Structures are given as C-alpha cells and as structure tokens.
Amino acid sequence: MDELDRALVSLLIADARQPLATLARKLKVARSTVQSRLERLEASGLVQGYTVRLAQPAERPLIRASVLVSIEPRNQTNILARLKAMPEVERAFTTSGRVDLLLQVAAPTTEQLDAVLDAIGAMPGVRSSESLIHLSVKIDRGP
C-alpha cells in the first residue's frame, strides 16, 4: 500500500459515498487510476465493504461500557460461547496483559447494563471483571 492508496482509504473512511470522479479530483489523478486502485484494494481484502452508520435516536441512546475480564485458563471457548449469546455484547477482543478479554457492551438503560455486567461476572470461569462506562465520544474514526 503506497501513499496514494493511503490517501484514497482516508477519503473513503471520511465519506465512502464520494463518486470516483470526486475522489480523483481530490487526489489529483485520473478517474481510471482511482477505480483500478479501489478494485485492487477490494481484491486484496484491505477494503472489505462499505457501510452506513446510523446515529442512535436522541431520545434513547445506548449506554456503552468496556469490560476487562480475567478468566481461568482453558475456559475461553465456553465463556466466548456464552458471551456470543448475549446480544448486549457488541465486541469481544482477546488481549495481552493483565486481562484476558476486552468486551464492548451496550444496553438502553443503566439497569439493563448493570444486569449484563452481573451476568458476565457470574459466568463460570470468570475470575474478575472491571467495567469502564463510556461517557462521551471525543474521537470516532471507525464504522
């Protein structure tokens, strides 16, 4: 991936609906160059798709938390299966360091979030969990 590819990806991250002609003009290259670069990025798997991000309704935004989870050895498969069945768990990452898993959870109310956090902490094989409630977004570069 060269500098032109990085610039193209940056423009697409900012607004994936931009026409090829607009991208070409911004990058100061031919439209055919942008099209071939984009096709190559898609074929390589670097660009895996395009998406629409919807804002949460103003009257009821979701309350999100990051949950740091330490687990007993060899229980990861069972714990991940249980977490996958919980719709409030949006993402689960394995980590290196003092915790084993980093979860992103979301619920419409603090009561529901509290219940989810209790359920995670009570799972067999979970040694400990620590919750960090998301208060406000300062930087958002992802889909």
CSV table of C-alpha atoms in Angstrom, one decimal:
chain,number,residue,atom,x,y,z
A,1,MET,CA,0.0,0.0,0.0
A,2,ASP,CA,1.6,3.3,-1.1
A,3,GLU,CA,0.8,6.9,-0.3
A,4,LEU,CA,-1.9,7.2,-2.9
A,5,ASP,CA,-3.7,4.1,-1.5
A,6,ARG,CA,-3.5,5.5,2.0
A,7,ALA,CA,-4.9,8.8,0.8
A,8,LEU,CA,-7.7,7.0,-1.1
A,9,VAL,CA,-8.6,4.9,2.0
A,10,SER,CA,-8.6,8.1,4.2
A,11,LEU,CA,-11.0,9.8,1.8
A,12,LEU,CA,-13.3,6.7,1.8
A,13,ILE,CA,-13.2,6.5,5.6
A,14,ALA,CA,-14.4,10.1,5.8
A,15,ASP,CA,-17.1,9.5,3.2
A,16,ALA,CA,-17.4,6.2,1.3
A,17,ARG,CA,-20.2,7.7,-0.9
A,18,GLN,CA,-18.0,10.0,-2.8
A,19,PRO,CA,-18.1,9.5,-6.6
A,20,LEU,CA,-14.9,8.2,-8.2
A,21,ALA,CA,-14.6,11.5,-10.1
A,22,THR,CA,-14.6,13.5,-6.9
A,23,LEU,CA,-12.0,11.2,-5.4
A,24,ALA,CA,-9.8,11.5,-8.5
A,25,ARG,CA,-10.1,15.3,-8.3
A,26,LYS,CA,-9.1,15.4,-4.6
A,27,LEU,CA,-6.2,13.0,-5.2
A,28,LYS,CA,-5.2,14.8,-8.5
A,29,VAL,CA,-5.1,11.6,-10.5
A,30,ALA,CA,-7.3,10.1,-13.3
A,31,ARG,CA,-10.6,8.6,-12.5
A,32,SER,CA,-9.4,5.3,-14.0
A,33,THR,CA,-6.5,5.3,-11.6
A,34,VAL,CA,-8.8,5.7,-8.6
A,35,GLN,CA,-11.1,2.9,-10.0
A,36,SER,CA,-8.2,0.5,-10.6
A,37,ARG,CA,-6.7,1.3,-7.1
A,38,LEU,CA,-10.0,0.7,-5.4
A,39,GLU,CA,-10.6,-2.6,-7.3
A,40,ARG,CA,-7.1,-3.7,-6.2
A,41,LEU,CA,-7.8,-2.7,-2.6
A,42,GLU,CA,-11.1,-4.6,-2.6
A,43,ALA,CA,-9.5,-7.7,-4.3
A,44,SER,CA,-6.7,-7.8,-1.7
A,45,GLY,CA,-9.2,-7.7,1.1
A,46,LEU,CA,-8.0,-4.5,2.6
A,47,VAL,CA,-11.3,-2.8,1.7
A,48,GLN,CA,-13.9,-5.3,2.7
A,49,GLY,CA,-17.1,-3.3,2.2
A,50,TYR,CA,-18.9,-0.1,2.7
A,51,THR,CA,-21.4,0.6,5.4
A,52,VAL,CA,-24.0,3.1,6.7
A,53,ARG,CA,-23.6,4.3,10.3
A,54,LEU,CA,-26.9,5.3,11.9
A,55,ALA,CA,-27.0,7.7,14.8
A,56,GLN,CA,-28.7,6.5,17.9
A,57,PRO,CA,-32.1,8.0,18.4
A,58,ALA,CA,-31.7,11.1,20.6
A,59,GLU,CA,-34.4,10.1,23.0
A,60,ARG,CA,-32.8,6.8,23.9
A,61,PRO,CA,-29.0,6.5,23.2
A,62,LEU,CA,-27.4,3.2,24.2
A,63,ILE,CA,-25.2,3.2,27.3
A,64,ARG,CA,-21.9,1.5,26.5
A,65,ALA,CA,-19.1,0.1,28.6
A,66,SER,CA,-15.8,-1.6,28.1
A,67,VAL,CA,-15.4,-4.6,30.3
A,68,LEU,CA,-12.0,-6.0,31.2
A,69,VAL,CA,-12.3,-9.7,32.0
A,70,SER,CA,-9.8,-12.1,33.6
A,71,ILE,CA,-10.7,-15.8,33.1
A,72,GLU,CA,-9.4,-19.1,34.3
A,73,PRO,CA,-7.2,-21.0,31.9
A,74,ARG,CA,-8.9,-23.2,29.3
A,75,ASN,CA,-12.3,-21.6,29.8
A,76,GLN,CA,-12.1,-19.1,26.9
A,77,THR,CA,-14.1,-21.2,24.5
A,78,ASN,CA,-17.1,-21.7,26.9
A,79,ILE,CA,-17.0,-18.1,28.0
A,80,LEU,CA,-16.9,-16.8,24.4
A,81,ALA,CA,-19.9,-19.0,23.5
A,82,ARG,CA,-21.9,-17.6,26.4
A,83,LEU,CA,-20.9,-14.0,25.5
A,84,LYS,CA,-21.9,-14.6,21.9
A,85,ALA,CA,-25.4,-15.5,23.0
A,86,MET,CA,-25.7,-12.1,24.8
A,87,PRO,CA,-27.0,-9.5,22.3
A,88,GLU,CA,-25.6,-6.7,24.5
A,89,VAL,CA,-22.1,-7.8,23.9
A,90,GLU,CA,-21.1,-5.9,20.7
A,91,ARG,CA,-17.5,-6.9,20.5
A,92,ALA,CA,-15.0,-9.2,22.3
A,93,PHE,CA,-11.3,-8.9,21.9
A,94,THR,CA,-8.6,-11.2,23.3
A,95,THR,CA,-5.8,-9.2,24.9
A,96,SER,CA,-2.3,-9.4,26.2
A,97,GLY,CA,-1.5,-8.1,29.6
A,98,ARG,CA,-3.3,-8.2,32.9
A,99,VAL,CA,-6.7,-9.2,31.5
A,100,ASP,CA,-7.7,-11.9,29.0
A,101,LEU,CA,-10.7,-10.3,27.3
A,102,LEU,CA,-11.9,-6.8,26.4
A,103,LEU,CA,-15.6,-6.6,25.8
A,104,GLN,CA,-17.7,-3.7,24.5
A,105,VAL,CA,-21.3,-4.0,25.8
A,106,ALA,CA,-24.3,-1.8,25.3
A,107,ALA,CA,-27.8,-1.5,26.8
A,108,PRO,CA,-30.6,1.0,26.7
A,109,THR,CA,-30.7,1.6,30.5
A,110,THR,CA,-28.3,1.6,33.4
A,111,GLU,CA,-30.4,-1.1,35.0
A,112,GLN,CA,-30.1,-3.4,31.9
A,113,LEU,CA,-26.3,-2.6,31.7
A,114,ASP,CA,-26.0,-3.5,35.4
A,115,ALA,CA,-27.7,-6.8,34.8
A,116,VAL,CA,-25.4,-7.6,31.8
A,117,LEU,CA,-22.3,-6.8,33.9
A,118,ASP,CA,-23.6,-9.0,36.7
A,119,ALA,CA,-24.2,-11.9,34.3
A,120,ILE,CA,-20.7,-11.6,32.9
A,121,GLY,CA,-19.1,-11.5,36.3
A,122,ALA,CA,-21.2,-14.6,37.4
A,123,MET,CA,-20.1,-16.8,34.4
A,124,PRO,CA,-18.3,-20.0,35.4
A,125,GLY,CA,-14.6,-19.4,34.7
A,126,VAL,CA,-14.6,-15.6,35.0
A,127,ARG,CA,-12.1,-14.7,37.7
A,128,SER,CA,-12.8,-11.0,37.8
A,129,SER,CA,-14.2,-8.1,35.7
A,130,GLU,CA,-13.8,-4.4,35.7
A,131,SER,CA,-16.3,-2.1,33.9
A,132,LEU,CA,-15.5,1.3,32.3
A,133,ILE,CA,-18.6,3.2,31.4
A,134,HIS,CA,-18.3,5.3,28.1
A,135,LEU,CA,-19.3,8.9,28.9
A,136,SER,CA,-18.8,10.8,25.6
A,137,VAL,CA,-17.1,10.3,22.3
A,138,LYS,CA,-14.1,12.5,21.7
A,139,ILE,CA,-12.7,10.8,18.5
A,140,ASP,CA,-14.6,8.4,16.2
A,141,ARG,CA,-12.8,7.1,13.2
A,142,GLY,CA,-14.4,3.7,12.9
A,143,PRO,CA,-17.6,2.3,11.4
